[in-house]
Amino acid sequence: MEVLKRYRVVAVVGASRNLEKDAHTVPEYLKEHGYTVIPINPGVREILGEKAYPSLFDVPEGLAKEIQVVDVFRPSEELPRVAEQVVVFSRRFGVSPVFWAQLGLESEEAKEILSKNDIRYVMNACMRATYRMGEFGHDLA
């Protein structure tokens, strides 16, 4: 599956306003390259000129149904909780976004949760680096 080539609407869980964090620079890069970025962060109202939502469940239904990738910038120990949220989100909105855990993030428990619920995932990979290298065919589990 060519994730970055086919899917252009990305919810970024843990998006940051801090200009030096990857959780800011990666979504910024994606936005500059034509992706729709939906920041998810309970502590802020706006990131990259886009309305930020406290959680996936706070994204308005019409926009939520467009989400194709959930890009996660949270510690690895939080991935199972985020995976469970993506499962509920998928059922609630009738969508099946790809779960993407950024470089350095991986969780066997999250993989199991996602696999049992037929949600495709990428672990331990940076969307920006993947895009830059032209690896549009990143392996999905």
CSV table of C-alpha atoms in Angstrom, one decimal:
chain,number,residue,atom,x,y,z
A,1,MET,CA,0.0,0.0,0.0
A,2,GLU,CA,1.4,3.4,-1.0
A,3,VAL,CA,0.4,5.2,2.2
A,4,LEU,CA,1.9,8.6,1.6
A,5,LYS,CA,1.0,8.6,-2.1
A,6,ARG,CA,-2.6,7.6,-1.6
A,7,TYR,CA,-3.6,9.1,1.7
A,8,ARG,CA,-3.5,12.9,2.1
A,9,VAL,CA,-5.5,13.6,5.3
A,10,VAL,CA,-3.5,13.2,8.4
A,11,ALA,CA,-4.5,13.6,12.1
A,12,VAL,CA,-1.4,14.3,14.1
A,13,VAL,CA,-1.8,13.0,17.7
A,14,GLY,CA,0.6,14.9,19.9
A,15,ALA,CA,1.2,17.8,17.4
A,16,SER,CA,3.2,20.6,19.0
A,17,ARG,CA,3.6,24.4,18.6
A,18,ASN,CA,7.3,24.1,19.6
A,19,LEU,CA,9.1,24.9,16.4
A,20,GLU,CA,12.0,22.7,17.3
A,21,LYS,CA,10.1,19.5,17.9
A,22,ASP,CA,9.5,16.8,15.3
A,23,ALA,CA,5.9,16.9,16.4
A,24,HIS,CA,5.8,20.4,14.8
A,25,THR,CA,8.3,20.1,11.9
A,26,VAL,CA,6.9,16.9,10.5
A,27,PRO,CA,3.3,18.0,10.2
A,28,GLU,CA,4.6,21.4,8.9
A,29,TYR,CA,6.5,19.5,6.2
A,30,LEU,CA,3.5,17.4,5.3
A,31,LYS,CA,1.3,20.5,5.1
A,32,GLU,CA,3.8,22.2,2.8
A,33,HIS,CA,3.6,19.2,0.5
A,34,GLY,CA,-0.1,19.3,0.1
A,35,TYR,CA,-1.4,17.1,3.0
A,36,THR,CA,-4.3,18.2,5.1
A,37,VAL,CA,-3.1,18.2,8.7
A,38,ILE,CA,-5.4,18.0,11.6
A,39,PRO,CA,-3.6,18.7,14.9
A,40,ILE,CA,-4.6,16.8,18.0
A,41,ASN,CA,-3.4,18.4,21.2
A,42,PRO,CA,-5.6,19.1,24.3
A,43,GLY,CA,-3.4,22.0,25.4
A,44,VAL,CA,-3.6,24.3,22.4
A,45,ARG,CA,-6.2,25.9,20.1
A,46,GLU,CA,-4.2,26.2,16.9
A,47,ILE,CA,-1.1,24.7,15.4
A,48,LEU,CA,0.3,25.5,11.9
A,49,GLY,CA,-2.7,27.8,11.3
A,50,GLU,CA,-5.1,24.9,11.8
A,51,LYS,CA,-7.6,24.4,14.6
A,52,ALA,CA,-6.3,21.9,17.1
A,53,TYR,CA,-8.6,19.4,18.7
A,54,PRO,CA,-8.3,18.0,22.2
A,55,SER,CA,-8.7,14.4,20.9
A,56,LEU,CA,-9.7,12.5,17.8
A,57,PHE,CA,-13.2,12.3,19.2
A,58,ASP,CA,-13.5,16.1,19.1
A,59,VAL,CA,-12.9,16.4,15.4
A,60,PRO,CA,-16.2,17.3,13.7
A,61,GLU,CA,-17.8,14.2,12.1
A,62,GLY,CA,-17.5,15.5,8.5
A,63,LEU,CA,-13.8,16.1,8.9
A,64,ALA,CA,-13.3,12.9,11.0
A,65,LYS,CA,-14.6,10.8,8.2
A,66,GLU,CA,-11.9,12.1,5.9
A,67,ILE,CA,-9.0,11.1,8.2
A,68,GLN,CA,-6.8,8.5,6.4
A,69,VAL,CA,-3.8,8.4,8.6
A,70,VAL,CA,-3.3,8.9,12.3
A,71,ASP,CA,0.3,10.0,12.8
A,72,VAL,CA,1.3,9.5,16.5
A,73,PHE,CA,3.9,11.6,18.4
A,74,ARG,CA,3.4,10.2,21.9
A,75,PRO,CA,5.8,8.0,24.0
A,76,SER,CA,5.8,4.3,23.1
A,77,GLU,CA,4.2,3.4,26.4
A,78,GLU,CA,1.1,5.4,25.3
A,79,LEU,CA,0.7,3.7,21.9
A,80,PRO,CA,-1.6,1.0,23.2
A,81,ARG,CA,-4.0,3.7,24.6
A,82,VAL,CA,-3.8,5.6,21.3
A,83,ALA,CA,-4.4,2.4,19.3
A,84,GLU,CA,-7.5,1.7,21.4
A,85,GLN,CA,-8.7,5.2,20.7
A,86,VAL,CA,-8.2,4.7,17.0
A,87,VAL,CA,-10.2,1.4,17.1
A,88,VAL,CA,-13.1,3.2,18.8
A,89,PHE,CA,-12.7,6.2,16.4
A,90,SER,CA,-12.8,3.8,13.4
A,91,ARG,CA,-16.0,2.2,14.5
A,92,ARG,CA,-17.7,5.4,15.5
A,93,PHE,CA,-17.0,7.2,12.1
A,94,GLY,CA,-16.9,4.2,9.8
A,95,VAL,CA,-13.3,4.8,8.7
A,96,SER,CA,-10.1,2.8,8.9
A,97,PRO,CA,-7.2,5.1,9.0
A,98,VAL,CA,-3.6,3.8,8.9
A,99,PHE,CA,-2.0,4.1,12.4
A,100,TRP,CA,1.5,5.6,12.0
A,101,ALA,CA,3.9,5.6,14.9
A,102,GLN,CA,6.8,8.0,14.3
A,103,LEU,CA,10.5,7.1,14.3
A,104,GLY,CA,11.6,5.6,17.6
A,105,LEU,CA,8.0,4.6,18.6
A,106,GLU,CA,6.9,1.0,18.7
A,107,SER,CA,4.7,-1.2,20.8
A,108,GLU,CA,3.9,-4.9,20.5
A,109,GLU,CA,0.7,-4.4,22.5
A,110,ALA,CA,-0.5,-1.6,20.1
A,111,LYS,CA,0.3,-3.9,17.1
A,112,GLU,CA,-1.8,-6.6,18.6
A,113,ILE,CA,-4.7,-4.2,19.3
A,114,LEU,CA,-4.6,-2.9,15.8
A,115,SER,CA,-4.2,-6.3,14.1
A,116,LYS,CA,-7.1,-7.8,16.0
A,117,ASN,CA,-9.3,-4.9,14.7
A,118,ASP,CA,-8.0,-5.0,11.1
A,119,ILE,CA,-6.3,-1.6,11.3
A,120,ARG,CA,-3.2,-1.3,9.2
A,121,TYR,CA,-0.1,0.3,10.9
A,122,VAL,CA,3.4,1.5,10.4
A,123,MET,CA,5.7,1.6,13.4
A,124,ASN,CA,9.1,3.3,14.0
A,125,ALA,CA,9.1,5.4,10.8
A,126,CYS,CA,9.2,9.1,10.1
A,127,MET,CA,6.6,10.3,7.6
A,128,ARG,CA,8.8,13.2,6.5
A,129,ALA,CA,11.9,11.0,6.0
A,130,THR,CA,9.8,8.4,4.2
A,131,TYR,CA,8.4,11.1,1.9
A,132,ARG,CA,11.8,12.6,1.2
A,133,MET,CA,13.3,9.2,0.3
A,134,GLY,CA,10.4,8.5,-2.0
A,135,GLU,CA,9.5,5.3,-0.1
A,136,PHE,CA,5.9,5.6,-1.0
A,137,GLY,CA,5.5,1.8,-0.6
A,138,HIS,CA,6.2,1.6,3.1
A,139,ASP,CA,5.3,-1.8,4.5
A,140,LEU,CA,2.0,-2.0,6.3
A,141,ALA,CA,1.2,-4.7,8.8
